[in-house]
CSV table of C-alpha atoms in Angstrom, one decimal:
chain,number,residue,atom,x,y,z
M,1,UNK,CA,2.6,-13.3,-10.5
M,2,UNK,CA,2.1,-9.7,-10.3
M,3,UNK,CA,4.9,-7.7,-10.9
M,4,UNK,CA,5.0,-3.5,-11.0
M,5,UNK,CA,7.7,-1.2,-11.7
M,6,UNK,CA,8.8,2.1,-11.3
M,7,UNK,CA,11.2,3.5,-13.1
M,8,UNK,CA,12.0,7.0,-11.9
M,9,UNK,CA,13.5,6.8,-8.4
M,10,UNK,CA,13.4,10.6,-8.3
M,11,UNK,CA,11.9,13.4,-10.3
M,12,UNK,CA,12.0,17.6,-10.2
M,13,UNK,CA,9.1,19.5,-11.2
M,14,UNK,CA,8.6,23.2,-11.4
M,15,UNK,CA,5.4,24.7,-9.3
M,16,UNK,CA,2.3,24.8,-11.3
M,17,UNK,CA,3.6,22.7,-13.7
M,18,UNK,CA,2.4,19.1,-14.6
M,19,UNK,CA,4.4,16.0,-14.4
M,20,UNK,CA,3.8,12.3,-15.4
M,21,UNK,CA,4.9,9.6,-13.3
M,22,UNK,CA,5.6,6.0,-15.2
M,23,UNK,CA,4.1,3.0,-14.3
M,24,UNK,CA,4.1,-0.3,-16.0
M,25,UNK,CA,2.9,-3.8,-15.0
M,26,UNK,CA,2.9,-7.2,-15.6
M,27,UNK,CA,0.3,-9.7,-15.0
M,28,UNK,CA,-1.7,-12.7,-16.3
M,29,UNK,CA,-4.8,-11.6,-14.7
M,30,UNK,CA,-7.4,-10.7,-17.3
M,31,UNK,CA,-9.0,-8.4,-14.3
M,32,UNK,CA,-7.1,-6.0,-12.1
M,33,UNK,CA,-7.1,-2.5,-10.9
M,34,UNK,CA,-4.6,-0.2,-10.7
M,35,UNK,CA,-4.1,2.5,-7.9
M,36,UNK,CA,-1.5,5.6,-6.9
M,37,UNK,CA,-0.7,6.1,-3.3
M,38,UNK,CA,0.8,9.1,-2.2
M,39,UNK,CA,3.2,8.9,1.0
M,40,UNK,CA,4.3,12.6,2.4
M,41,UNK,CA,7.2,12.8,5.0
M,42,UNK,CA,4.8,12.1,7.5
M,43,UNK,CA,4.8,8.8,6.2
M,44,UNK,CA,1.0,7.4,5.7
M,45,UNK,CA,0.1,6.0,2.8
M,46,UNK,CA,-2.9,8.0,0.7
M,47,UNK,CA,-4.9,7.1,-1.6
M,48,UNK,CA,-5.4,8.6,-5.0
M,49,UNK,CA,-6.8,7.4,-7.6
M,50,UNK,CA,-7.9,4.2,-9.0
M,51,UNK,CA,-8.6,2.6,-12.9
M,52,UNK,CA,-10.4,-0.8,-13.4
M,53,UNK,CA,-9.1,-2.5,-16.7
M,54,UNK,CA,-12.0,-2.9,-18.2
M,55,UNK,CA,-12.6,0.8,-17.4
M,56,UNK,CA,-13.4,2.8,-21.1
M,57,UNK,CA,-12.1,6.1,-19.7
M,58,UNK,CA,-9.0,7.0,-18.3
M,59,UNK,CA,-9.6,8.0,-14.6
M,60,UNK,CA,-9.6,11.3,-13.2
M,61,UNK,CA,-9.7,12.7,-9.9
M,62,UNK,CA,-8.9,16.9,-9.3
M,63,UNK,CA,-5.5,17.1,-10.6
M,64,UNK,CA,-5.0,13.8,-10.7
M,65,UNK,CA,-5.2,11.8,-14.1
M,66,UNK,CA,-4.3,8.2,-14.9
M,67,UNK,CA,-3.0,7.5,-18.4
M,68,UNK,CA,-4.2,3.5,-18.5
M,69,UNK,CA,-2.4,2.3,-21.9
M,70,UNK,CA,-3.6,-1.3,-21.7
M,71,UNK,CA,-2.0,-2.6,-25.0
M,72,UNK,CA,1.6,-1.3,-23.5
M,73,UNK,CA,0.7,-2.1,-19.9
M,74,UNK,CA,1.1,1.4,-18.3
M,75,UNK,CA,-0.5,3.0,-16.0
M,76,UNK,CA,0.8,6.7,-15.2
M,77,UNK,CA,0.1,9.6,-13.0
M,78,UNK,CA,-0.2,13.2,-14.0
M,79,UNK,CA,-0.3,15.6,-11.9
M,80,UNK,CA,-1.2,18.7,-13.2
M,81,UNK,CA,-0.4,22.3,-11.5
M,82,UNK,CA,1.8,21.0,-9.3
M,83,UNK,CA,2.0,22.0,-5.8
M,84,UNK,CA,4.7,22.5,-3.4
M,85,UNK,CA,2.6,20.0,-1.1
M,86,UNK,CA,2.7,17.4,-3.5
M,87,UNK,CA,6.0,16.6,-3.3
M,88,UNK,CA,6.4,13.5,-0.9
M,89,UNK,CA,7.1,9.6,-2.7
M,90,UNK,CA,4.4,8.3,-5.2
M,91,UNK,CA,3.4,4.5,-5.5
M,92,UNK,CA,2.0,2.6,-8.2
M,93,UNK,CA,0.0,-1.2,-6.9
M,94,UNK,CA,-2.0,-3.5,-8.6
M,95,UNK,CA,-4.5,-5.7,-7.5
M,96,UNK,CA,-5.6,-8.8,-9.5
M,97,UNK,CA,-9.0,-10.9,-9.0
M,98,UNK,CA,-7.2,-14.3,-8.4
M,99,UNK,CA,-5.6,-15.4,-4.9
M,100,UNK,CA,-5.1,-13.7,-1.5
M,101,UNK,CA,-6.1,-9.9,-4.3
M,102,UNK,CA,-3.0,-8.0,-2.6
M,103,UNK,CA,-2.0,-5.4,-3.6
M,104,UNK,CA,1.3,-5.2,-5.1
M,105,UNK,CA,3.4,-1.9,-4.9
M,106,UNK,CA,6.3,-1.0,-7.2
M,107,UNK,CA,9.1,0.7,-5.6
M,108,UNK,CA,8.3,4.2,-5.7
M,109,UNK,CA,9.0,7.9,-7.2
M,110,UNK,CA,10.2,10.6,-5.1
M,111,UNK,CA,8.7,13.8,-6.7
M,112,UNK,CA,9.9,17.0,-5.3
M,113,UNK,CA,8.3,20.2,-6.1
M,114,UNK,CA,10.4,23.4,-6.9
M,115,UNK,CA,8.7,26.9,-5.7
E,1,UNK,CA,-14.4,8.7,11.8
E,2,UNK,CA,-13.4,5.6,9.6
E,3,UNK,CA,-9.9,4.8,10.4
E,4,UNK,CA,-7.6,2.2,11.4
E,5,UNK,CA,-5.0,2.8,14.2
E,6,UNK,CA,-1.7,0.9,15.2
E,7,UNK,CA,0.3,0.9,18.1
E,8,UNK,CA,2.8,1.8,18.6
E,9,UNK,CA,3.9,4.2,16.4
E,10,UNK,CA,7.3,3.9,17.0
E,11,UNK,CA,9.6,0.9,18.8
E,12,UNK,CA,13.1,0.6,19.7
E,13,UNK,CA,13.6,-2.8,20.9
E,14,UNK,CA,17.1,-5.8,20.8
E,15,UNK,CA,17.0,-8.9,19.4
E,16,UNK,CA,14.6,-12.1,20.5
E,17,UNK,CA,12.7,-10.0,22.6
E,18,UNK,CA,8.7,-10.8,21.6
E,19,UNK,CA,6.6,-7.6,20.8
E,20,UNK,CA,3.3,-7.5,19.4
E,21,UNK,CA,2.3,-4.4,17.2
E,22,UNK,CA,-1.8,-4.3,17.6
E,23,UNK,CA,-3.9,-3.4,14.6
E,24,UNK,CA,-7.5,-2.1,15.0
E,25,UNK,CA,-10.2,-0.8,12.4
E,26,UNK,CA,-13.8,0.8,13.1
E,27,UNK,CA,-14.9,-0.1,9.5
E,28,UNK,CA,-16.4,-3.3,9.6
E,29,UNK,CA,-14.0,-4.7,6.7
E,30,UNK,CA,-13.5,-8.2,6.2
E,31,UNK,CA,-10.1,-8.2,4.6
E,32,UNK,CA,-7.2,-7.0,6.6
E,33,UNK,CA,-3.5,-7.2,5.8
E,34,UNK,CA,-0.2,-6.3,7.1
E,35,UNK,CA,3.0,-4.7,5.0
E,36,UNK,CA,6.3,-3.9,5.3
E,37,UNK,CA,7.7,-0.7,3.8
E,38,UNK,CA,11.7,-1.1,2.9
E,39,UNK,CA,13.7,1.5,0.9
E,40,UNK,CA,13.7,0.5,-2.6
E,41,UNK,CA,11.0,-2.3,-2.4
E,42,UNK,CA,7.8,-0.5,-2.0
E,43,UNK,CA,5.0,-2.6,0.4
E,44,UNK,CA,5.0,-5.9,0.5
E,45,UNK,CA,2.2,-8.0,2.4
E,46,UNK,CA,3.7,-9.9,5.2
E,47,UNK,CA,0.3,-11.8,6.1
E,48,UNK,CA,-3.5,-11.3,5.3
E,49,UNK,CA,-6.9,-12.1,6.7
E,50,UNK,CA,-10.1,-12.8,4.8
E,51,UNK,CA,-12.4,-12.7,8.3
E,52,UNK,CA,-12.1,-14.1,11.4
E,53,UNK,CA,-9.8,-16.8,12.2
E,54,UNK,CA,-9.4,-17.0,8.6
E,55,UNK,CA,-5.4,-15.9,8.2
E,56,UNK,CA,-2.8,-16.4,5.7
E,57,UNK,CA,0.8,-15.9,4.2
E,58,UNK,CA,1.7,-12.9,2.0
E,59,UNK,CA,4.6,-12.2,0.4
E,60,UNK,CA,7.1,-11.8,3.3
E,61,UNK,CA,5.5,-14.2,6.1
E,62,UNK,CA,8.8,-15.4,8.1
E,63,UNK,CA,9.2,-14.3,11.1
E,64,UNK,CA,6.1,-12.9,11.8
E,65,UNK,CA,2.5,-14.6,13.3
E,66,UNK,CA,-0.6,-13.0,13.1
E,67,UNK,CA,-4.1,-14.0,14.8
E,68,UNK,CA,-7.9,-12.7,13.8
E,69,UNK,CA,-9.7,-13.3,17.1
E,70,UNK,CA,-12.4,-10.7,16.5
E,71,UNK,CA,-13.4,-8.7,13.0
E,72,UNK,CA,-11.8,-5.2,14.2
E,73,UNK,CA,-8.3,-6.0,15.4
E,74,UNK,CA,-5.1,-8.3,13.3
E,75,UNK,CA,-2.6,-7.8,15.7
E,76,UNK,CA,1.3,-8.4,14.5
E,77,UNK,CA,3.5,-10.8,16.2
E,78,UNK,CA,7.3,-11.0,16.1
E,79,UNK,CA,8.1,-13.6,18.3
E,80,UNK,CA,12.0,-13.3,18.1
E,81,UNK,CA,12.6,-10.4,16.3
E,82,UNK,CA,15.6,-9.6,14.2
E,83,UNK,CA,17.6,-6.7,12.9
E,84,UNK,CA,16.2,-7.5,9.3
E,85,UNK,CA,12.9,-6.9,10.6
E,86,UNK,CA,13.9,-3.2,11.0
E,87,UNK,CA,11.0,-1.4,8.5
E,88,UNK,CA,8.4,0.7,8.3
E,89,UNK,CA,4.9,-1.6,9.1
E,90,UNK,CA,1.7,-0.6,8.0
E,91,UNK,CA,-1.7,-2.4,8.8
E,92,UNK,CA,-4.4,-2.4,6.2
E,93,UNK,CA,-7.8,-2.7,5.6
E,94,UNK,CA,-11.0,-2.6,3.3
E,95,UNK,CA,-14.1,-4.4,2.8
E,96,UNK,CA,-13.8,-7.4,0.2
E,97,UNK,CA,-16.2,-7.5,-2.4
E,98,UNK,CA,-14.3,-10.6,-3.9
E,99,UNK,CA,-13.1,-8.1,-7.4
E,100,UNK,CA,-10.7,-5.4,-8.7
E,101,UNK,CA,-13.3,-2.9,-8.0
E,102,UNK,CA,-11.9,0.3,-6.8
E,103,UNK,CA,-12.3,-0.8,-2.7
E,104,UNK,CA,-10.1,1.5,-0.9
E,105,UNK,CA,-7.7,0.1,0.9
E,106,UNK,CA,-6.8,2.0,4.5
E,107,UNK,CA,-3.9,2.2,5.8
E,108,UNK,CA,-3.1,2.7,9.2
E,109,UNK,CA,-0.4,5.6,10.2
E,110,UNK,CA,2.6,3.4,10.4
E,111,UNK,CA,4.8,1.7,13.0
E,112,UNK,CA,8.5,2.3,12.6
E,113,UNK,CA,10.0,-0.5,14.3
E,114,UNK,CA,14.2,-0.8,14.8
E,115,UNK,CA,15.7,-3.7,16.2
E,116,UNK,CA,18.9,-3.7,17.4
């Protein structure tokens, strides 16, 4: 079984500053992937970023970064120079190789952005 | 443009009365799932579809049918809905290359459904 989890329910960040947002997993899947979703107050669910686990480099994508710690099974976001419109709640999902390859989401950080 | 739709968006409806929440992408994916969003839980799947009239159970199937007559459309079906069925339901979908690889999964816009 997959399992994710989140351990900030909520976080503050000052504009134009970075912030990390935890992630560890748990699985017995010796391939998965790893992905951030981003869900505004609008509610749909976007995509962000994603890291294979065989992947050698840590992925990046704008001002998104992914710190993939295999050995301690983390997988965190950073967002650097933070926006007011990035605040909105932030998911972290896995997705192994074996069975129905769901995707399984932790429970979610709400990051809110201070001007 | 590649998306996937869901309708409707929002529904107020009372207990046992059958609703269907339809589901439609323009991609051409093979893989299409359905989750519910509750506070404190994150997604979880409630039932999946590999390809046509090939469905299955997710995490949170009870409750809930689905059917996969055709590649574009997984339509939701409560047949006796219930106030714990009250949740945020997003339809999903993306092509299935049978790995992790980074697919990207789309998610339709949501259906807020409360049943009273």
């Amino acid at each position: 079984a997959q399992k994710i989890t989140q351990t900030q329910p909520g976080m503050f960040v000052q504009e134009k500053e970075a912030v990390t947002l935890d992630c560890t997993y748990d699985t017995s899947d010796p391939s998965y992937g790893l992905f951030w979703y981003k869900q505004p107050s609008s509610g749909e669910m976007i995509f962000l970023i994603y890291q294979g686990s065989y992947d050698q480099q840590n992925a990046t994508e704008g001002r998104y970064s992914l710190n993939f710690q295999k050995a301690r099974k983390s997988a965190n976001l950073v967002i650097s120079a933070s926006q007011l419109g990035d605040s909105a709640m932030y998911f972290c999902a896995m997705r192994g190789r074996g069975g129905r390859r769901a995707l399984t989401f932790g429970s979610g950080t709400r990051l809110q952005v201070q001007p | 443009e590649a998306q996937v739709t869901q309708n409707p968006r929002y529904l107020i409806t009372v207990t046992g009365k059958k609703l269907t929440v339809t589901c439609s992408q323009n991609m051409n994916h093979e893989y299409m799932s359905w989750y519910r969003q509750d506070p404190g839980l994150g997604l979880r799947q409630i039932y999946y579809s590999m390809n046509v009239e090939v469905t299955d159970k997710g995490d949170v199937p009870e409750g809930y049918k689905v059917s996969r007559k055709e590649k574009r459309n997984f339509p939701l079906i409560l047949e006796s809905p219930s106030p714990n069925q009250t949740s945020l339901y997003f339809c999903a979908s993306r092509q299935d290359r049978g790995s992790t690889g980074g697919d990207e999964q789309f998610f339709g816009p949501g259906t807020r459904l409360t049943v009273l």
